CSV table of C-alpha atoms in Angstrom, one decimal:
chain,number,residue,atom,x,y,z
A,1,UNK,CA,0.0,0.0,0.0
A,2,UNK,CA,1.7,3.2,-1.2
A,3,UNK,CA,1.8,6.1,1.2
A,4,UNK,CA,1.7,9.7,0.3
A,5,UNK,CA,4.3,10.6,-2.3
A,6,UNK,CA,5.6,14.0,-3.3
A,7,UNK,CA,7.8,15.3,-6.1
A,8,UNK,CA,10.3,16.6,-6.5
A,9,UNK,CA,12.4,16.0,-3.4
A,10,UNK,CA,14.4,19.2,-3.7
A,11,UNK,CA,14.0,22.3,-5.8
A,12,UNK,CA,16.1,25.5,-6.2
A,13,UNK,CA,14.5,28.6,-7.7
A,14,UNK,CA,15.3,32.3,-7.8
A,15,UNK,CA,13.2,35.2,-6.6
A,16,UNK,CA,10.3,36.0,-8.9
A,17,UNK,CA,10.0,32.6,-10.5
A,18,UNK,CA,7.1,30.2,-10.3
A,19,UNK,CA,7.1,26.7,-8.9
A,20,UNK,CA,4.8,23.6,-9.0
A,21,UNK,CA,4.9,20.9,-6.4
A,22,UNK,CA,3.1,17.6,-6.8
A,23,UNK,CA,1.4,15.2,-4.4
A,24,UNK,CA,-0.2,11.8,-4.8
A,25,UNK,CA,-2.4,10.8,-1.8
A,26,UNK,CA,-2.4,7.5,0.1
A,27,UNK,CA,-4.4,4.8,-1.7
A,28,UNK,CA,-8.1,5.3,-0.9
A,29,UNK,CA,-7.8,8.9,0.3
A,30,UNK,CA,-9.7,11.7,-1.4
A,31,UNK,CA,-8.6,14.8,0.5
A,32,UNK,CA,-5.3,16.6,0.2
A,33,UNK,CA,-3.9,19.3,2.4
A,34,UNK,CA,-0.7,21.3,2.0
A,35,UNK,CA,1.5,22.7,4.7
A,36,UNK,CA,4.6,25.0,4.8
A,37,UNK,CA,7.2,24.2,7.3
A,38,UNK,CA,9.9,26.8,7.8
A,39,UNK,CA,13.2,25.8,9.4
A,40,UNK,CA,12.8,25.2,13.1
A,41,UNK,CA,9.0,25.7,13.1
A,42,UNK,CA,5.9,23.6,13.0
A,43,UNK,CA,3.9,23.1,9.8
A,44,UNK,CA,1.6,25.9,8.8
A,45,UNK,CA,-1.7,25.0,7.0
A,46,UNK,CA,-1.9,26.4,3.5
A,47,UNK,CA,-5.1,24.9,2.1
A,48,UNK,CA,-7.1,21.7,1.6
A,49,UNK,CA,-8.6,20.2,-1.5
A,50,UNK,CA,-11.6,17.9,-1.8
A,51,UNK,CA,-13.7,17.0,-4.8
A,52,UNK,CA,-11.3,19.1,-6.9
A,53,UNK,CA,-12.1,22.3,-5.0
A,54,UNK,CA,-10.4,24.3,-2.4
A,55,UNK,CA,-12.4,23.8,0.8
A,56,UNK,CA,-10.3,25.5,3.4
A,57,UNK,CA,-7.5,28.0,3.4
A,58,UNK,CA,-5.0,29.2,5.9
A,59,UNK,CA,-3.4,32.6,6.1
A,60,UNK,CA,-1.4,32.6,2.9
A,61,UNK,CA,-1.5,35.1,0.0
A,62,UNK,CA,-3.0,34.4,-3.3
A,63,UNK,CA,0.4,33.7,-4.7
A,64,UNK,CA,-0.2,30.2,-3.3
A,65,UNK,CA,-2.7,28.3,-5.4
A,66,UNK,CA,-3.5,24.7,-6.0
A,67,UNK,CA,-5.4,22.1,-7.9
A,68,UNK,CA,-6.8,18.7,-7.4
A,69,UNK,CA,-7.2,16.2,-10.2
A,70,UNK,CA,-9.9,13.6,-10.7
A,71,UNK,CA,-7.5,10.9,-9.4
A,72,UNK,CA,-7.2,12.9,-6.2
A,73,UNK,CA,-3.6,13.9,-6.8
A,74,UNK,CA,-2.8,17.6,-6.2
A,75,UNK,CA,-0.5,20.4,-7.2
A,76,UNK,CA,0.7,23.4,-5.2
A,77,UNK,CA,1.7,26.4,-7.2
A,78,UNK,CA,3.6,29.4,-5.9
A,79,UNK,CA,4.0,32.5,-8.1
A,80,UNK,CA,6.5,35.4,-7.7
A,81,UNK,CA,8.7,33.5,-5.3
A,82,UNK,CA,10.2,35.4,-2.3
A,83,UNK,CA,13.2,34.4,-0.2
A,84,UNK,CA,10.8,33.8,2.6
A,85,UNK,CA,9.1,31.0,0.6
A,86,UNK,CA,12.1,28.8,1.3
A,87,UNK,CA,10.7,25.9,3.3
A,88,UNK,CA,9.7,22.2,3.4
A,89,UNK,CA,6.4,21.8,1.8
A,90,UNK,CA,4.4,18.9,3.1
A,91,UNK,CA,1.4,17.2,1.6
A,92,UNK,CA,-1.0,15.2,3.7
A,93,UNK,CA,-3.9,13.1,2.7
A,94,UNK,CA,-7.0,11.9,4.5
A,95,UNK,CA,-10.1,9.9,3.7
A,96,UNK,CA,-12.7,12.6,3.4
A,97,UNK,CA,-13.2,16.3,3.7
A,98,UNK,CA,-12.7,17.7,7.2
A,99,UNK,CA,-9.6,18.3,9.2
A,100,UNK,CA,-10.9,16.0,11.9
A,101,UNK,CA,-9.9,13.0,9.8
A,102,UNK,CA,-6.4,11.6,10.4
A,103,UNK,CA,-3.9,13.0,8.0
A,104,UNK,CA,-1.0,11.1,6.7
A,105,UNK,CA,2.0,13.0,5.5
A,106,UNK,CA,4.4,12.7,2.6
A,107,UNK,CA,8.2,13.2,2.9
A,108,UNK,CA,8.0,16.8,1.7
A,109,UNK,CA,9.6,18.9,-1.0
A,110,UNK,CA,12.5,21.1,0.1
A,111,UNK,CA,12.2,24.5,-1.8
A,112,UNK,CA,15.1,26.9,-1.7
A,113,UNK,CA,14.6,30.3,-3.1
A,114,UNK,CA,17.8,32.2,-3.9
B,1,UNK,CA,-9.2,29.6,16.4
B,2,UNK,CA,-7.5,26.7,17.9
B,3,UNK,CA,-3.8,26.8,19.0
B,4,UNK,CA,-1.1,24.5,20.4
B,5,UNK,CA,1.7,25.3,22.7
B,6,UNK,CA,4.7,23.1,23.3
B,7,UNK,CA,6.6,24.7,26.2
B,8,UNK,CA,9.8,22.8,25.7
B,9,UNK,CA,11.9,23.7,22.7
B,10,UNK,CA,14.6,21.1,23.4
B,11,UNK,CA,14.8,18.2,25.8
B,12,UNK,CA,17.7,15.9,26.5
B,13,UNK,CA,17.2,12.5,28.2
B,14,UNK,CA,19.5,9.5,28.8
B,15,UNK,CA,18.8,6.3,26.9
B,16,UNK,CA,16.5,4.1,29.1
B,17,UNK,CA,15.1,7.0,31.0
B,18,UNK,CA,11.5,8.0,30.9
B,19,UNK,CA,10.2,10.8,28.8
B,20,UNK,CA,7.3,13.3,28.9
B,21,UNK,CA,6.7,16.0,26.3
B,22,UNK,CA,4.3,18.7,27.1
B,23,UNK,CA,1.5,19.9,24.9
B,24,UNK,CA,-1.2,22.5,25.8
B,25,UNK,CA,-4.0,23.4,23.5
B,26,UNK,CA,-6.7,26.0,23.1
B,27,UNK,CA,-10.0,25.1,21.5
B,28,UNK,CA,-13.6,25.9,22.4
B,29,UNK,CA,-15.1,22.5,21.6
B,30,UNK,CA,-13.9,18.9,22.1
B,31,UNK,CA,-10.5,18.8,20.4
B,32,UNK,CA,-9.1,16.2,18.2
B,33,UNK,CA,-5.5,15.8,19.2
B,34,UNK,CA,-2.4,14.3,17.5
B,35,UNK,CA,1.2,13.6,18.1
B,36,UNK,CA,3.6,13.4,15.2
B,37,UNK,CA,7.3,12.6,15.0
B,38,UNK,CA,9.7,14.0,12.4
B,39,UNK,CA,13.2,12.8,11.7
B,40,UNK,CA,15.6,15.2,10.1
B,41,UNK,CA,14.7,16.0,6.5
B,42,UNK,CA,11.7,13.7,6.6
B,43,UNK,CA,7.9,14.1,6.7
B,44,UNK,CA,5.7,13.6,9.7
B,45,UNK,CA,4.8,10.2,11.1
B,46,UNK,CA,1.7,9.8,13.2
B,47,UNK,CA,2.4,8.5,16.7
B,48,UNK,CA,-1.1,8.5,18.2
B,49,UNK,CA,-4.4,10.4,18.2
B,50,UNK,CA,-7.2,11.3,20.5
B,51,UNK,CA,-10.8,11.8,19.2
B,52,UNK,CA,-12.9,10.7,22.2
B,53,UNK,CA,-13.4,7.9,24.8
B,54,UNK,CA,-10.5,6.7,27.0
B,55,UNK,CA,-8.3,9.6,27.9
B,56,UNK,CA,-5.2,7.5,27.8
B,57,UNK,CA,-4.3,6.6,24.3
B,58,UNK,CA,-1.6,4.2,23.1
B,59,UNK,CA,0.5,4.7,20.0
B,60,UNK,CA,3.2,3.2,18.0
B,61,UNK,CA,6.8,2.7,19.2
B,62,UNK,CA,5.7,2.4,22.8
B,63,UNK,CA,4.4,6.0,23.2
B,64,UNK,CA,1.3,6.9,25.0
B,65,UNK,CA,-0.5,10.2,25.7
B,66,UNK,CA,-3.1,11.4,28.2
B,67,UNK,CA,-5.8,13.9,27.5
B,68,UNK,CA,-6.7,16.1,30.4
B,69,UNK,CA,-9.5,18.4,29.7
B,70,UNK,CA,-9.2,20.3,33.0
B,71,UNK,CA,-5.6,21.2,32.1
B,72,UNK,CA,-6.1,21.6,28.4
B,73,UNK,CA,-3.2,19.2,28.0
B,74,UNK,CA,-2.2,16.2,25.9
B,75,UNK,CA,1.3,15.2,27.1
B,76,UNK,CA,3.2,12.4,25.4
B,77,UNK,CA,5.1,9.8,27.4
B,78,UNK,CA,7.4,6.9,27.0
B,79,UNK,CA,8.7,4.8,29.9
B,80,UNK,CA,12.1,4.0,28.4
B,81,UNK,CA,13.6,6.0,25.6
B,82,UNK,CA,15.7,4.4,22.9
B,83,UNK,CA,18.5,6.2,20.9
B,84,UNK,CA,16.3,5.9,17.8
B,85,UNK,CA,13.6,8.1,19.4
B,86,UNK,CA,15.8,11.2,18.9
B,87,UNK,CA,13.7,13.4,16.6
B,88,UNK,CA,11.4,16.4,16.5
B,89,UNK,CA,8.0,15.9,18.1
B,90,UNK,CA,4.9,17.9,17.1
B,91,UNK,CA,1.5,18.1,18.9
B,92,UNK,CA,-1.4,19.2,16.7
B,93,UNK,CA,-5.1,20.0,17.2
B,94,UNK,CA,-7.9,20.1,14.6
B,95,UNK,CA,-10.8,22.4,14.5
B,96,UNK,CA,-11.4,24.3,11.2
B,97,UNK,CA,-8.0,23.2,10.2
B,98,UNK,CA,-5.0,21.5,11.7
B,99,UNK,CA,-2.7,23.6,13.9
B,100,UNK,CA,0.7,22.4,15.0
B,101,UNK,CA,2.9,23.4,17.9
B,102,UNK,CA,6.4,24.7,17.3
B,103,UNK,CA,7.8,21.3,18.2
B,104,UNK,CA,10.1,19.8,20.8
B,105,UNK,CA,13.5,18.5,19.7
B,106,UNK,CA,14.5,15.3,21.6
B,107,UNK,CA,18.1,14.4,22.1
B,108,UNK,CA,19.0,11.0,23.6
B,109,UNK,CA,22.3,10.6,25.5
B,110,UNK,CA,24.0,7.3,25.4
C-alpha cells in the first residue's frame, strides 16, 4: 500500500520565479492538504482540496494556489517567489473532507529560493 | 481559532530514562489531538491520536498520551527512551484546520 508521495524531493528557484509541487495521496484517500514548514518551526496550514475544489484555506497570500485532479492527486503552485518561501512543503492526505480525519504526511519537497 | 503550545523547545534524556513531552491546546469545543514525529529532512509520522473515549491513548513505538480536559493538555510519554527516538515531536489540534505546535526536539544521550 503506497503512502503519500511528493515530487520533486528538492528544488532550487530564484526570486520572482514560479514553482509547482506535486502530491499523490495515500491509496483510498480523497482529500489533500498542503503545509509549509519553515526551518525550526511547525507546519503551517496552506489549504485543503476535496472534490477538486479548495475547501479551506490558511493565512497565505493568493500567490499560493492549488489544484486537485480527478484521481485525487494535487499540485501546489507558488508564483512570484520570495526568499521567505524557502521551506519544506508537506502534503497530507485523508479519507474525506474535514480536518478531523487523520492526516498522513508525505516526505515533503524542500524548496530553496535564492 | 485553535492553537497549540509546546513549552519545551529542546529536551535531553538519557537512553533508558522515561520521557514526557508537554502539549497545551486552546480550543472551544472537544478537540481532536495528535502527536507526530519528524526525523531530520523527513515528513511527519503519526504516533497517536485522541478523538474521544478513553483519555489514555496508546500509540506506536511504545508511546502513550493522556488527554486532560481540565488542564487543556495532551502530554506524550514513554517509559524507556531508545536512541532511535531522537527526533522532533509535534503536537497538533484540529478544528477548522490542523494547527501544530512549534515542536520539541528530543536528544537522547548514550
